[in-house]
Tab-separated table of C-alpha atoms in Angstrom:
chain	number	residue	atom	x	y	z
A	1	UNK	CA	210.102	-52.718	-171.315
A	2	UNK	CA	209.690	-55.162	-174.480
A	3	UNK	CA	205.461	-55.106	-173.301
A	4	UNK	CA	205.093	-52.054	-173.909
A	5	UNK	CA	206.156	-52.176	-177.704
A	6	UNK	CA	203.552	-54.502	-178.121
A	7	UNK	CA	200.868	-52.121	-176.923
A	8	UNK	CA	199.543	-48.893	-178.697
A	9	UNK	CA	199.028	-45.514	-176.160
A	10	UNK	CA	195.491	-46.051	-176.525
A	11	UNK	CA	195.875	-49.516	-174.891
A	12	UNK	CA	198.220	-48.188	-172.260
A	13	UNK	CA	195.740	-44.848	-171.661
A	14	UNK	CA	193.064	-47.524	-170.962
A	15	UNK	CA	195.241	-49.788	-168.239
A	16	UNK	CA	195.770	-46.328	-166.947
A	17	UNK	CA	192.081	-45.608	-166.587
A	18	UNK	CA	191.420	-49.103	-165.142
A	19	UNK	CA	194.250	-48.989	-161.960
A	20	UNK	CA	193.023	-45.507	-161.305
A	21	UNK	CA	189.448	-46.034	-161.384
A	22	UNK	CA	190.083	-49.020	-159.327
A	23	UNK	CA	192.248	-46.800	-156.686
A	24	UNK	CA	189.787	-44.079	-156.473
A	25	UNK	CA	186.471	-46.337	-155.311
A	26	UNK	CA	188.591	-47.832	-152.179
A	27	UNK	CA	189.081	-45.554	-149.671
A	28	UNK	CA	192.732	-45.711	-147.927
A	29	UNK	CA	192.390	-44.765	-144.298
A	30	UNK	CA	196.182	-43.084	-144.488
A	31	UNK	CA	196.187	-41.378	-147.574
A	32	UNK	CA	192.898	-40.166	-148.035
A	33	UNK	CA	194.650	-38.129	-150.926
A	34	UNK	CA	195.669	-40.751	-152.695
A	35	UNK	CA	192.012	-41.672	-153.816
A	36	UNK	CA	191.469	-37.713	-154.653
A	37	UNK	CA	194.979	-38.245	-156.883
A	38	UNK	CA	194.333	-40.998	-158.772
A	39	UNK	CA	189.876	-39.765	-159.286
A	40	UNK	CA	191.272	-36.400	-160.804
A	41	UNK	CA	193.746	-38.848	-162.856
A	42	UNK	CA	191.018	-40.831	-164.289
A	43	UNK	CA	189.573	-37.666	-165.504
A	44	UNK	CA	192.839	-36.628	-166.767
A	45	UNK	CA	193.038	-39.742	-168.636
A	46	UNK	CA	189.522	-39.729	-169.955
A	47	UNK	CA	189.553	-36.072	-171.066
A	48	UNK	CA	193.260	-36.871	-172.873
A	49	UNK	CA	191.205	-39.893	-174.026
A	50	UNK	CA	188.556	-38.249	-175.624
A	51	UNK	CA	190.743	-35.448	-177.097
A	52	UNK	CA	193.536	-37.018	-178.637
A	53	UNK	CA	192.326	-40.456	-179.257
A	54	UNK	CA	188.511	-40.162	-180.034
A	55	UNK	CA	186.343	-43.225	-181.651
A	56	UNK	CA	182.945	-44.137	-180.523
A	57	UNK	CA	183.829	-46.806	-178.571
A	58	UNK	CA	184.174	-44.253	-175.987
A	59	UNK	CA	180.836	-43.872	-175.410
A	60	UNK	CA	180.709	-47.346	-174.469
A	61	UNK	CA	183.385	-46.713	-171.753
A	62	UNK	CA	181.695	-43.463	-170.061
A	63	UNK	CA	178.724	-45.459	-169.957
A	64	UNK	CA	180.412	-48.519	-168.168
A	65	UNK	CA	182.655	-46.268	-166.013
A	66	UNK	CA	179.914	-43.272	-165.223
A	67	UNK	CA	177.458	-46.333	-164.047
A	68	UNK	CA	180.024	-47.904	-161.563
A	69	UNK	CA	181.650	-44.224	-160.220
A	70	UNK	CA	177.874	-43.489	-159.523
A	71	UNK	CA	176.800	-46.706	-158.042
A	72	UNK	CA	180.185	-47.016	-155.988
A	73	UNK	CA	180.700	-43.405	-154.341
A	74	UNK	CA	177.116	-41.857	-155.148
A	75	UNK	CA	175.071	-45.188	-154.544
A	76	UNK	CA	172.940	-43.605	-157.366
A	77	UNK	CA	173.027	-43.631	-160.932
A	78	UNK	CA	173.726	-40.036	-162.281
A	79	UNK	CA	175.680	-37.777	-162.265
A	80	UNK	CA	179.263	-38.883	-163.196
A	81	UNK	CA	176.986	-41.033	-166.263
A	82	UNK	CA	175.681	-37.822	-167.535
A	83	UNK	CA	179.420	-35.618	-167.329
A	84	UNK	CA	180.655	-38.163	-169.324
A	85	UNK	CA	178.186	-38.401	-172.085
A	86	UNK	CA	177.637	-35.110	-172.187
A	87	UNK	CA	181.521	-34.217	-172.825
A	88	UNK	CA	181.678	-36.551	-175.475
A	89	UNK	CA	178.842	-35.041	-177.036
A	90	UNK	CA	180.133	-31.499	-176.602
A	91	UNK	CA	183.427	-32.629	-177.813
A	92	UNK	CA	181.870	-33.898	-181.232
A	93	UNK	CA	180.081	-30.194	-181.464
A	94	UNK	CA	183.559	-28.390	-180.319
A	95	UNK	CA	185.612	-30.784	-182.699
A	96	UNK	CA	186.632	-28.691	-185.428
A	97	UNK	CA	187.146	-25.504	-183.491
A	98	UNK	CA	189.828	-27.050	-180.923
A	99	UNK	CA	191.568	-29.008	-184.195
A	100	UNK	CA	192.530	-25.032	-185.179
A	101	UNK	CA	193.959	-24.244	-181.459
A	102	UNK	CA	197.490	-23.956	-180.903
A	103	UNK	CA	199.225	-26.561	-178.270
A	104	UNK	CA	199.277	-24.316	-174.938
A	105	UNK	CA	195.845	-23.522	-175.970
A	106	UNK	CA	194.853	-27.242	-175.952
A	107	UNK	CA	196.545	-27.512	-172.566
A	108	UNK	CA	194.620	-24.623	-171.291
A	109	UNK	CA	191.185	-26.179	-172.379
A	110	UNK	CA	192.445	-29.568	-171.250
A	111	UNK	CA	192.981	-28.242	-167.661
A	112	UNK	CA	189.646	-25.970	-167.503
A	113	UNK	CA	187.783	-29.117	-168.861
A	114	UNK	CA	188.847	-30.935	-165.939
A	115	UNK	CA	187.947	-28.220	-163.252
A	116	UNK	CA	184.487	-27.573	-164.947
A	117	UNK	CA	184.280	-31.759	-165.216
A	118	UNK	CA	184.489	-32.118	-161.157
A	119	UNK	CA	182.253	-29.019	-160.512
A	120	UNK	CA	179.259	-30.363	-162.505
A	121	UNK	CA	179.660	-33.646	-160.786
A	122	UNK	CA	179.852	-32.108	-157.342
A	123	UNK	CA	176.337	-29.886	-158.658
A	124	UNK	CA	174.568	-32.845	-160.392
A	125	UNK	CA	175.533	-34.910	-157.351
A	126	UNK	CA	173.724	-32.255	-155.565
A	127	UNK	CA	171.011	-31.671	-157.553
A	128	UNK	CA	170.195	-35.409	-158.453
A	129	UNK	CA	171.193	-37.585	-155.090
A	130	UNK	CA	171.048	-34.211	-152.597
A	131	UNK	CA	174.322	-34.828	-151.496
A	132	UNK	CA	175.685	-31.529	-149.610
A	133	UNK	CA	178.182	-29.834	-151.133
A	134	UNK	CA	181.592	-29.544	-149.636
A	135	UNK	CA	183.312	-26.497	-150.726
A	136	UNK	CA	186.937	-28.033	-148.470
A	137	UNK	CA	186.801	-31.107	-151.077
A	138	UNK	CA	186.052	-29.123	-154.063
A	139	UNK	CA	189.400	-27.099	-153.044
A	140	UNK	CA	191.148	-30.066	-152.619
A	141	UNK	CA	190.446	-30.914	-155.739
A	142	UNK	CA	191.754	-28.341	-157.110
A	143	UNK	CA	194.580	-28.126	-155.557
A	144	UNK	CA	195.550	-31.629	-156.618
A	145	UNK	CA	194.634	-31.148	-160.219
A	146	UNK	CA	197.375	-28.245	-160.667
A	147	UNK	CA	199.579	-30.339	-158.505
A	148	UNK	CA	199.154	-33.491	-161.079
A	149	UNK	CA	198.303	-31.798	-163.936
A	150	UNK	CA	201.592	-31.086	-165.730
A	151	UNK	CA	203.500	-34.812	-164.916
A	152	UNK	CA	200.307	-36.233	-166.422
A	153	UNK	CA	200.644	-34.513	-169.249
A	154	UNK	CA	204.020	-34.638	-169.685
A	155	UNK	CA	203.738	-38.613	-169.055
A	156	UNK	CA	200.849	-38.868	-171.608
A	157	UNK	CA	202.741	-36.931	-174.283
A	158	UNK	CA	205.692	-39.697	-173.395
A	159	UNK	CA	203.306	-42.615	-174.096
A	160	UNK	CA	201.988	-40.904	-177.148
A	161	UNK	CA	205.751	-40.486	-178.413
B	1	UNK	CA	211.773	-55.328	-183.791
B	2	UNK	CA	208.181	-56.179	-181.854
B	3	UNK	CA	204.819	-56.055	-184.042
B	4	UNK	CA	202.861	-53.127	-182.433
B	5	UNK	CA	199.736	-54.918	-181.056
B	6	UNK	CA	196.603	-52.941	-182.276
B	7	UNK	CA	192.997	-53.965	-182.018
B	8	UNK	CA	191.271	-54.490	-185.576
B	9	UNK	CA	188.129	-52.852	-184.700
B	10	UNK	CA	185.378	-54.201	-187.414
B	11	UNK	CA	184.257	-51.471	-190.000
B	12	UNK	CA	180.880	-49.687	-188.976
B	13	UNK	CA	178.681	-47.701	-191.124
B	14	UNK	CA	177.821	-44.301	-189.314
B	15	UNK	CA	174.621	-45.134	-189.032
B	16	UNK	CA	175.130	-48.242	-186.688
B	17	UNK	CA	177.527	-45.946	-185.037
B	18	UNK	CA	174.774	-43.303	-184.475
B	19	UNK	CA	172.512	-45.566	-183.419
B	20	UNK	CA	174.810	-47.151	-181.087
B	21	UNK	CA	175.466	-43.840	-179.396
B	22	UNK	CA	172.019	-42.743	-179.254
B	23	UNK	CA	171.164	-45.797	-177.483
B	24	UNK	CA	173.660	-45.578	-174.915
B	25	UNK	CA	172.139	-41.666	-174.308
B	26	UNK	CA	168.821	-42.938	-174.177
B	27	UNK	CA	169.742	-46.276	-171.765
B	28	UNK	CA	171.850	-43.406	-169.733
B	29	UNK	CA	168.988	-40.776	-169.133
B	30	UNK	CA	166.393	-44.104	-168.622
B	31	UNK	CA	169.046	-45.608	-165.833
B	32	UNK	CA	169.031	-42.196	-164.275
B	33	UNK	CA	165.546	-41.810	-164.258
B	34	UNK	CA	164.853	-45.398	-162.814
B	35	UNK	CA	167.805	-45.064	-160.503
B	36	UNK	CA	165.963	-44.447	-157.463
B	37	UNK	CA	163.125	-47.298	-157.550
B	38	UNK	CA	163.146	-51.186	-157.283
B	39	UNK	CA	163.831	-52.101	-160.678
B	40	UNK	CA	165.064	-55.819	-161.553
B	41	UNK	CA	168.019	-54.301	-164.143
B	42	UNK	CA	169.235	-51.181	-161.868
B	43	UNK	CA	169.102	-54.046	-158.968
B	44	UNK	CA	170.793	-56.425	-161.244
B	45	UNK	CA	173.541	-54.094	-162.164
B	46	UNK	CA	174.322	-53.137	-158.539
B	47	UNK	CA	174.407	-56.384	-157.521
B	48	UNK	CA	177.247	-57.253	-160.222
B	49	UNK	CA	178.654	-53.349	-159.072
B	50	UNK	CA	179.205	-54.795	-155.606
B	51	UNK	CA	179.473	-59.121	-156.192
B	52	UNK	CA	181.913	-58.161	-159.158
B	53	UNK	CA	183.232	-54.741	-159.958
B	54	UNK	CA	184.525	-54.175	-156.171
B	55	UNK	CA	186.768	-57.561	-155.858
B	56	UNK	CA	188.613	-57.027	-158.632
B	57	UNK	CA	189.152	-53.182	-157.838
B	58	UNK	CA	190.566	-54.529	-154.573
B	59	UNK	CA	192.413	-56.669	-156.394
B	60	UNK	CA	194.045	-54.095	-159.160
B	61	UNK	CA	194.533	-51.931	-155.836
B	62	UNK	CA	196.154	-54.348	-153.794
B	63	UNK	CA	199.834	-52.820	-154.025
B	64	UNK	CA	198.477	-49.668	-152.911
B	65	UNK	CA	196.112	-51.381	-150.012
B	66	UNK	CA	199.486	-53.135	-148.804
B	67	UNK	CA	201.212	-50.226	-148.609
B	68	UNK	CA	198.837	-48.585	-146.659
B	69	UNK	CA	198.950	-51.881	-144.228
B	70	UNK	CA	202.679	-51.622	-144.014
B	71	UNK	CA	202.348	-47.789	-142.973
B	72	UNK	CA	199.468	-48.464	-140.514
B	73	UNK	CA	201.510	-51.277	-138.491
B	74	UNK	CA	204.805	-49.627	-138.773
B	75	UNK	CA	202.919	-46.651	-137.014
B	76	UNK	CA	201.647	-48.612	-134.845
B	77	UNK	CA	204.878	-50.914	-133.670
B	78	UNK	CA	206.153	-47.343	-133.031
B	79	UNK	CA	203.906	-46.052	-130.445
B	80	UNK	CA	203.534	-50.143	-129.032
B	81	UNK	CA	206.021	-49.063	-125.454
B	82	UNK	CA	203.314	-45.878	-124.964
B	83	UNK	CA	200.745	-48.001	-126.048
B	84	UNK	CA	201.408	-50.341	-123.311
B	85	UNK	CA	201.836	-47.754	-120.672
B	86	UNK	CA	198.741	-46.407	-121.050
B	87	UNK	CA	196.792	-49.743	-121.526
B	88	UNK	CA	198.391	-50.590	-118.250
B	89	UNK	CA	196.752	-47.098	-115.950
B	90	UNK	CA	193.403	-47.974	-118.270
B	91	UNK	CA	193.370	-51.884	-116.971
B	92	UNK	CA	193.850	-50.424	-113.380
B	93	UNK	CA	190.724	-48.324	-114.203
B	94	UNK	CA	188.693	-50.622	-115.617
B	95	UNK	CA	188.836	-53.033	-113.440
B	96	UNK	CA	187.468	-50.662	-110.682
B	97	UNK	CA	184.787	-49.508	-113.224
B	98	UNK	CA	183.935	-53.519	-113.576
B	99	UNK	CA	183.144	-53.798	-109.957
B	100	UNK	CA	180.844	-50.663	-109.742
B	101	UNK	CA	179.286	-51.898	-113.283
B	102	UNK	CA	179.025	-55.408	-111.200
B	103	UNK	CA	176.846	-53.671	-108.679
B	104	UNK	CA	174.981	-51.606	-110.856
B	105	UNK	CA	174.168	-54.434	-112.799
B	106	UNK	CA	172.630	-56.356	-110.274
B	107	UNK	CA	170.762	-53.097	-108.559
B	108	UNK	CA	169.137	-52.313	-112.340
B	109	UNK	CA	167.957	-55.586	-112.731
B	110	UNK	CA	166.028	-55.384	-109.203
B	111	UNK	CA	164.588	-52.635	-109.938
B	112	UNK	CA	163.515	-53.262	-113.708
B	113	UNK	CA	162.014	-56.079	-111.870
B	114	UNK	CA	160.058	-53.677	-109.432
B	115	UNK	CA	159.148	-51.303	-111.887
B	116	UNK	CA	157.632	-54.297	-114.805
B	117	UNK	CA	160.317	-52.186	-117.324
B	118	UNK	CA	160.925	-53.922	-120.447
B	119	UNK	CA	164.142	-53.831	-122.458
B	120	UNK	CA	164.680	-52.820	-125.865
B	121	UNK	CA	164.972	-56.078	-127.326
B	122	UNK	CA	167.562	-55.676	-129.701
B	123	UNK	CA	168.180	-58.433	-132.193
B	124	UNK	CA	171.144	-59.502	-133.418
B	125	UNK	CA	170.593	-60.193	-137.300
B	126	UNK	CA	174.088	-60.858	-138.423
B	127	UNK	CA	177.827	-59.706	-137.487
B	128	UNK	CA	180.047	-59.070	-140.682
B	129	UNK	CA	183.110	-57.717	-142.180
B	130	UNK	CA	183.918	-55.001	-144.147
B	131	UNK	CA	185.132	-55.588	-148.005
B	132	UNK	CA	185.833	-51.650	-148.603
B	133	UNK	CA	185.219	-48.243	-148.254
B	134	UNK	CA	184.391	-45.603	-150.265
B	135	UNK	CA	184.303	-42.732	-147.651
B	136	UNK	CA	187.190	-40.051	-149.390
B	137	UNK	CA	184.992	-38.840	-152.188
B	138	UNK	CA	181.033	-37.729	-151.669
B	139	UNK	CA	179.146	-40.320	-149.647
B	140	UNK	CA	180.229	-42.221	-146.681
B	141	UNK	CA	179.566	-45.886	-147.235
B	142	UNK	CA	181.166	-48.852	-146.527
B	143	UNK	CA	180.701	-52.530	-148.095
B	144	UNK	CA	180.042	-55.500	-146.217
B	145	UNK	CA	180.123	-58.515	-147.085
B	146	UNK	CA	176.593	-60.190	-145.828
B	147	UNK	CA	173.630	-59.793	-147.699
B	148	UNK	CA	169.668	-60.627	-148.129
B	149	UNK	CA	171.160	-64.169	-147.866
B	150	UNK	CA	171.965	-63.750	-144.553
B	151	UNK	CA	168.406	-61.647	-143.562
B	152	UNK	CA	169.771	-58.078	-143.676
B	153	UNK	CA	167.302	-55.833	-144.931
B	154	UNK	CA	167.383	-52.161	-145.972
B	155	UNK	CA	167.309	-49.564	-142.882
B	156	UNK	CA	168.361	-52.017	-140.509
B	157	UNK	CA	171.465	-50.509	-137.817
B	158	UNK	CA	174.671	-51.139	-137.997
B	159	UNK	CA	176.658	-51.081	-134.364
B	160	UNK	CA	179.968	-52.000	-133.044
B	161	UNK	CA	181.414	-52.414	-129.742
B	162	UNK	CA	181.058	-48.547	-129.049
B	163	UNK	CA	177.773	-47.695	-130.693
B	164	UNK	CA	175.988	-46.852	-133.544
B	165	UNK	CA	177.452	-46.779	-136.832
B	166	UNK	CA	175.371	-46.373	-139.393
B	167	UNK	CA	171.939	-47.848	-141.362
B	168	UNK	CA	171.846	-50.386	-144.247
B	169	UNK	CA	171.242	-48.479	-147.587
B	170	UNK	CA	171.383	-51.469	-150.411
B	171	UNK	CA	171.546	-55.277	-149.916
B	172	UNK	CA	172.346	-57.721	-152.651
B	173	UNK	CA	172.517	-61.585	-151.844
B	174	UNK	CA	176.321	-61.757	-150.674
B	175	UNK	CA	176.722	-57.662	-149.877
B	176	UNK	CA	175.229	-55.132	-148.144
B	177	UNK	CA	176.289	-51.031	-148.284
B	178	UNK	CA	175.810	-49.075	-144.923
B	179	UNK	CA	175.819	-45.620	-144.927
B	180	UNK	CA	177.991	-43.880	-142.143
B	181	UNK	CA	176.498	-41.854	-139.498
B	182	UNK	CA	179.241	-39.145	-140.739
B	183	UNK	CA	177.552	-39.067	-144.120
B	184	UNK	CA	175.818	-35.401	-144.421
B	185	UNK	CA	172.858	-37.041	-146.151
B	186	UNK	CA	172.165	-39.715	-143.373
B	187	UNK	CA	169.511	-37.975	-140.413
B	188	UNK	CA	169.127	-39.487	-137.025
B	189	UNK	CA	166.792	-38.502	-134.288
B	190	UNK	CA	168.832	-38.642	-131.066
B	191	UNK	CA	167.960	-37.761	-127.028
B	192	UNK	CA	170.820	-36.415	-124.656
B	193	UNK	CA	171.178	-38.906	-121.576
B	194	UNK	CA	171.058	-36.432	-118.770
B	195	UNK	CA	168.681	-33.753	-120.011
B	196	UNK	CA	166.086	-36.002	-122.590
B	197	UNK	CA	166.746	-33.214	-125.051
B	198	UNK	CA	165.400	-34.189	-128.781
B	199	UNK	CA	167.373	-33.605	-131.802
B	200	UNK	CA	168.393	-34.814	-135.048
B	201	UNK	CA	171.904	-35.283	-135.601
B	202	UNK	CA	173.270	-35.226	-139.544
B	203	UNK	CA	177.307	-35.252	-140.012
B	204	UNK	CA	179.217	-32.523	-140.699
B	205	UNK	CA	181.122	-33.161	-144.085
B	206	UNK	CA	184.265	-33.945	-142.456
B	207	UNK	CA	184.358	-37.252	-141.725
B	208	UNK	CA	184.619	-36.481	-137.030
B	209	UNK	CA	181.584	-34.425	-136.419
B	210	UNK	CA	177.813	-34.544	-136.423
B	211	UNK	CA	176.015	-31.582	-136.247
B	212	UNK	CA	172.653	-30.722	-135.190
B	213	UNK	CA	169.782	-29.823	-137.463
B	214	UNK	CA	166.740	-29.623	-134.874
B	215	UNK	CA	166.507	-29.473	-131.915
B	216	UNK	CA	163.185	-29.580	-130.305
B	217	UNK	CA	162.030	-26.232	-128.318
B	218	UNK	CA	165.886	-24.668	-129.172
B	219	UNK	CA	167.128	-26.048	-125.750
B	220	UNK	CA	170.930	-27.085	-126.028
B	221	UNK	CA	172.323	-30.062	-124.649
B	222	UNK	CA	174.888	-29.465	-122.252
B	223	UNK	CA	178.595	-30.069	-123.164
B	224	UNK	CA	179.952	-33.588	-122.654
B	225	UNK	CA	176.619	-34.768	-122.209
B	226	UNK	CA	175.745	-38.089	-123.925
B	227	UNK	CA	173.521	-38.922	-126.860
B	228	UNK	CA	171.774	-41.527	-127.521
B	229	UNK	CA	169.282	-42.872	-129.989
B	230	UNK	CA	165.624	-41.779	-129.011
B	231	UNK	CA	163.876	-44.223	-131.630
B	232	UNK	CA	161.337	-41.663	-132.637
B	233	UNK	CA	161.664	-42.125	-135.710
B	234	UNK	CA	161.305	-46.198	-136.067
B	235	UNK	CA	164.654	-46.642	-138.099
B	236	UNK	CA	167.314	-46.689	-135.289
B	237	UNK	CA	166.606	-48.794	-131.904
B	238	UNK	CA	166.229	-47.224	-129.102
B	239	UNK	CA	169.243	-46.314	-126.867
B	240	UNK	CA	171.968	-47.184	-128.727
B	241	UNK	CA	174.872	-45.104	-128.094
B	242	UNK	CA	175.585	-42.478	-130.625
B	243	UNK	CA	178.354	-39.806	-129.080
B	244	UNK	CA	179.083	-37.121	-126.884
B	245	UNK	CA	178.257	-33.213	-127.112
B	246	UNK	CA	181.914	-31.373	-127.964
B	247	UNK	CA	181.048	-27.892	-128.987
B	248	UNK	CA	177.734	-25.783	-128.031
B	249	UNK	CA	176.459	-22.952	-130.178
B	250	UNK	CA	173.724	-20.763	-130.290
B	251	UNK	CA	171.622	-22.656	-132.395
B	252	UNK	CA	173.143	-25.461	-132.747
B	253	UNK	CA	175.952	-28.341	-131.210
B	254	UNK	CA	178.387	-30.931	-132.143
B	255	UNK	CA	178.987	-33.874	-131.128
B	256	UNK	CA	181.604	-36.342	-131.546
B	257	UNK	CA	180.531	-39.944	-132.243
B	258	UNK	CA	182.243	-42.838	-130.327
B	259	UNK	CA	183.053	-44.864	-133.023
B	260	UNK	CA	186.060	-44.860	-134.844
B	261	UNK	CA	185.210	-44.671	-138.040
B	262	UNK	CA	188.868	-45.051	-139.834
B	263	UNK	CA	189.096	-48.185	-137.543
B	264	UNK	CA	186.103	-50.394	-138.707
B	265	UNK	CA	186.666	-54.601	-139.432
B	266	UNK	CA	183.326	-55.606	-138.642
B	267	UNK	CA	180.252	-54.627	-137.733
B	268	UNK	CA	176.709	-56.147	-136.108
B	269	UNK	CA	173.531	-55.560	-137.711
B	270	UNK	CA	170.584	-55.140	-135.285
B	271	UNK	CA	167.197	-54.704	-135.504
B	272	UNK	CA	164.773	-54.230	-132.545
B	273	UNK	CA	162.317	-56.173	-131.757
């Protein structure tokens, strides 16, 4: 894997966030879950993103990717734009509290982010385009998250090595 | 050993960086805000979401789009000997159904003749193909890929060979997005065949059902009955075939649509008349 040298974890985070934004907006008829995998990935990716490997430029990419995730599954400009802006903002506030956490306590905070990160979309996507909420898919969710949650991780930490 | 290759990003004061990330904010809450109407930049950027963005996420998803072909016809090769069977019995059924049609045919164009009826003049604007879907996560849409370009307009119907579909949401030049009729947030006003009941149908949530969310005077269709579009409400034609009644509650009933909605290539857009 000589490529890889020549790209920093950043770079490789953001090739991450690409394939699996690109998976999650087309739906696969046969593995409906696979779109659900890779969304909650994205997330992953973005949170780990934000948390490990902060710099402004960020806000750039929440913009750019919270524009198309609305536009593509919502058809409306909302509420996956304003999740991601507001994280970054809160993580700027939070900074210099979660600097003094210990590492499982990261990890605990990096999974609850992600939970309370797909149930403000689901409620701003209800609250903003009136789209009905599905209690079955916010499940799912979940269920996938602490399915995924720990190889991602583990494979993050492995790219940051 | 390999250099590392790292990006030399240029040295910003914070207060370009500030005012970088305020602007964003602002542009963010402003797009939000404007979402909803006609504007020429929240057009302009949906046009490059679905001329642009969605090709080359097909693209980047292509390995994963293949595989999913490869599963689908290896299913399908499979169950081709039962396949055949039964496509063999329905051929023997259909072609006595052709000759009653036949007659019927001929007997309902008499009598429209005798009774001055008119048709419901349903005009065929365009028939297209499907780029993608994005019916997994929240909405149920699906791209197409004719546009204003080819005269689709907003709220026109989208049918296929077994009935309605769905309604045009969002045209660009080369791309239009149609909303499915599963989508919980997509309303139609519908008629049962056999009783004229009038109700409006929205979908369930999970993708195979609609459910009803009026129905005029609380009288219930009966079960199996078939539903059609009553064209009340001036989006959908009239009569265009929308499913047929599978469950019956108290206050409300199910139906299940004929189309197929995992098995969608292409799709006419109609408008009457």
């Amino acid at each position: 894997m000589e490529f890889s040298k020549f790209l920093n974890s950043s770079s490789k985070l953001n090739i991450i966030l690409i394939i699996s934004f690109s998976i999650s907006v087309n739906s696969f008829v046969l593995f409906p879950n696979v779109n659900n995998a890779f969304y909650i990935l994205f997330h992953l990716t973005l949170i780990y993103l934000i948390f490990y490997h902060y710099h402004y430029y960020l806000y750039v990419l929440a913009f750019i990717y919270g524009i198309l995730f609305d536009l593509l599954l919502l058809n409306n400009i909302g509420a996956h734009l304003i999740t991601f802006l507001s994280l970054l903002t809160l993580f700027i506030f939070l900074r210099k509290y979660l600097i003094r956490l210990s590492s499982y306590q990261i990890i605990f905070i990096y999974f609850i982010t992600l939970v309370i990160l797909l149930l403000i979309e689901q409620i701003l996507a209800i609250l903003i385009h009136n789209y009905k909420f599905n209690f079955s898919s916010f499940f799912n969710f979940f269920l996938i998250s602490l399915i995924i949650f720990i190889p991602t991780v583990f494979l993050f930490t492995k790219l940051d090595k | 050993m390999a250099p590392k290759f790292q990006i030399k990003a240029f040295q910003i004061s914070s207060l370009v960086k500030n005012f970088i990330i305020i602007s964003i904010v602002t542009l963010s809450f402003l797009l939000v805000f404007f979402s909803k109407s006609d504007l020429y930049l929240i057009n302009g950027i949906k046009n490059i979401s679905s001329s642009v963005i969605i090709p080359i996420t097909r693209a980047i998803s292509a390995p994963v789009n293949a595989l999913s072909n490869f599963v689908d016809e290896y299913n399908k090769f499979r169950s081709l000997k039962f396949e055949n069977k039964i496509l063999q019995e329905e051929i023997i059924r259909l072609k006595k159904w052709q000759t009653l049609a036949i007659q019927n045919s001929r007997e309902n164009k008499v009598l429209k003749k005798l009774l001055n009826a008119t048709d419901n003049n349903l005009t065929l604007v365009k028939t297209a193909s499907l780029i993608n879907r994005n019916d997994t996560l929240y909405t149920k849409l699906i791209n197409l890929n004719a546009g204003y370009d080819d005269k689709i307009l907003k709220n026109m119907s989208a049918i296929n060979e077994r009935g309605l579909v769905g309604k045009v949401i969002d045209t660009t030049a080369n791309n239009s997005r149609v909303i499915l009729l599963t989508d919980p947030n997509l309303s139609i006003s519908v008629k049962s065949i056999s009783d004229g009941i009038f109700s409006l149908l929205t979908g369930k949530g999970d993708g195979k059902y609609l459910v009803s969310s009026f129905v005029k005077e609380n009288k219930m269709p009966r079960l199996g009955d078939i539903v059609v579009t009553s064209g009340t409400a001036q989006i959908f034609p009239v009569d265009l075939l929308v499913g047929k009644v599978a469950k019956v509650e108290k206050n409300r009933f199910f139906v299940l649509p004929f189309v197929d909605f995992k098995n969608i290539d292409y799709v006419q857009i109609v408008t009457s008349e």
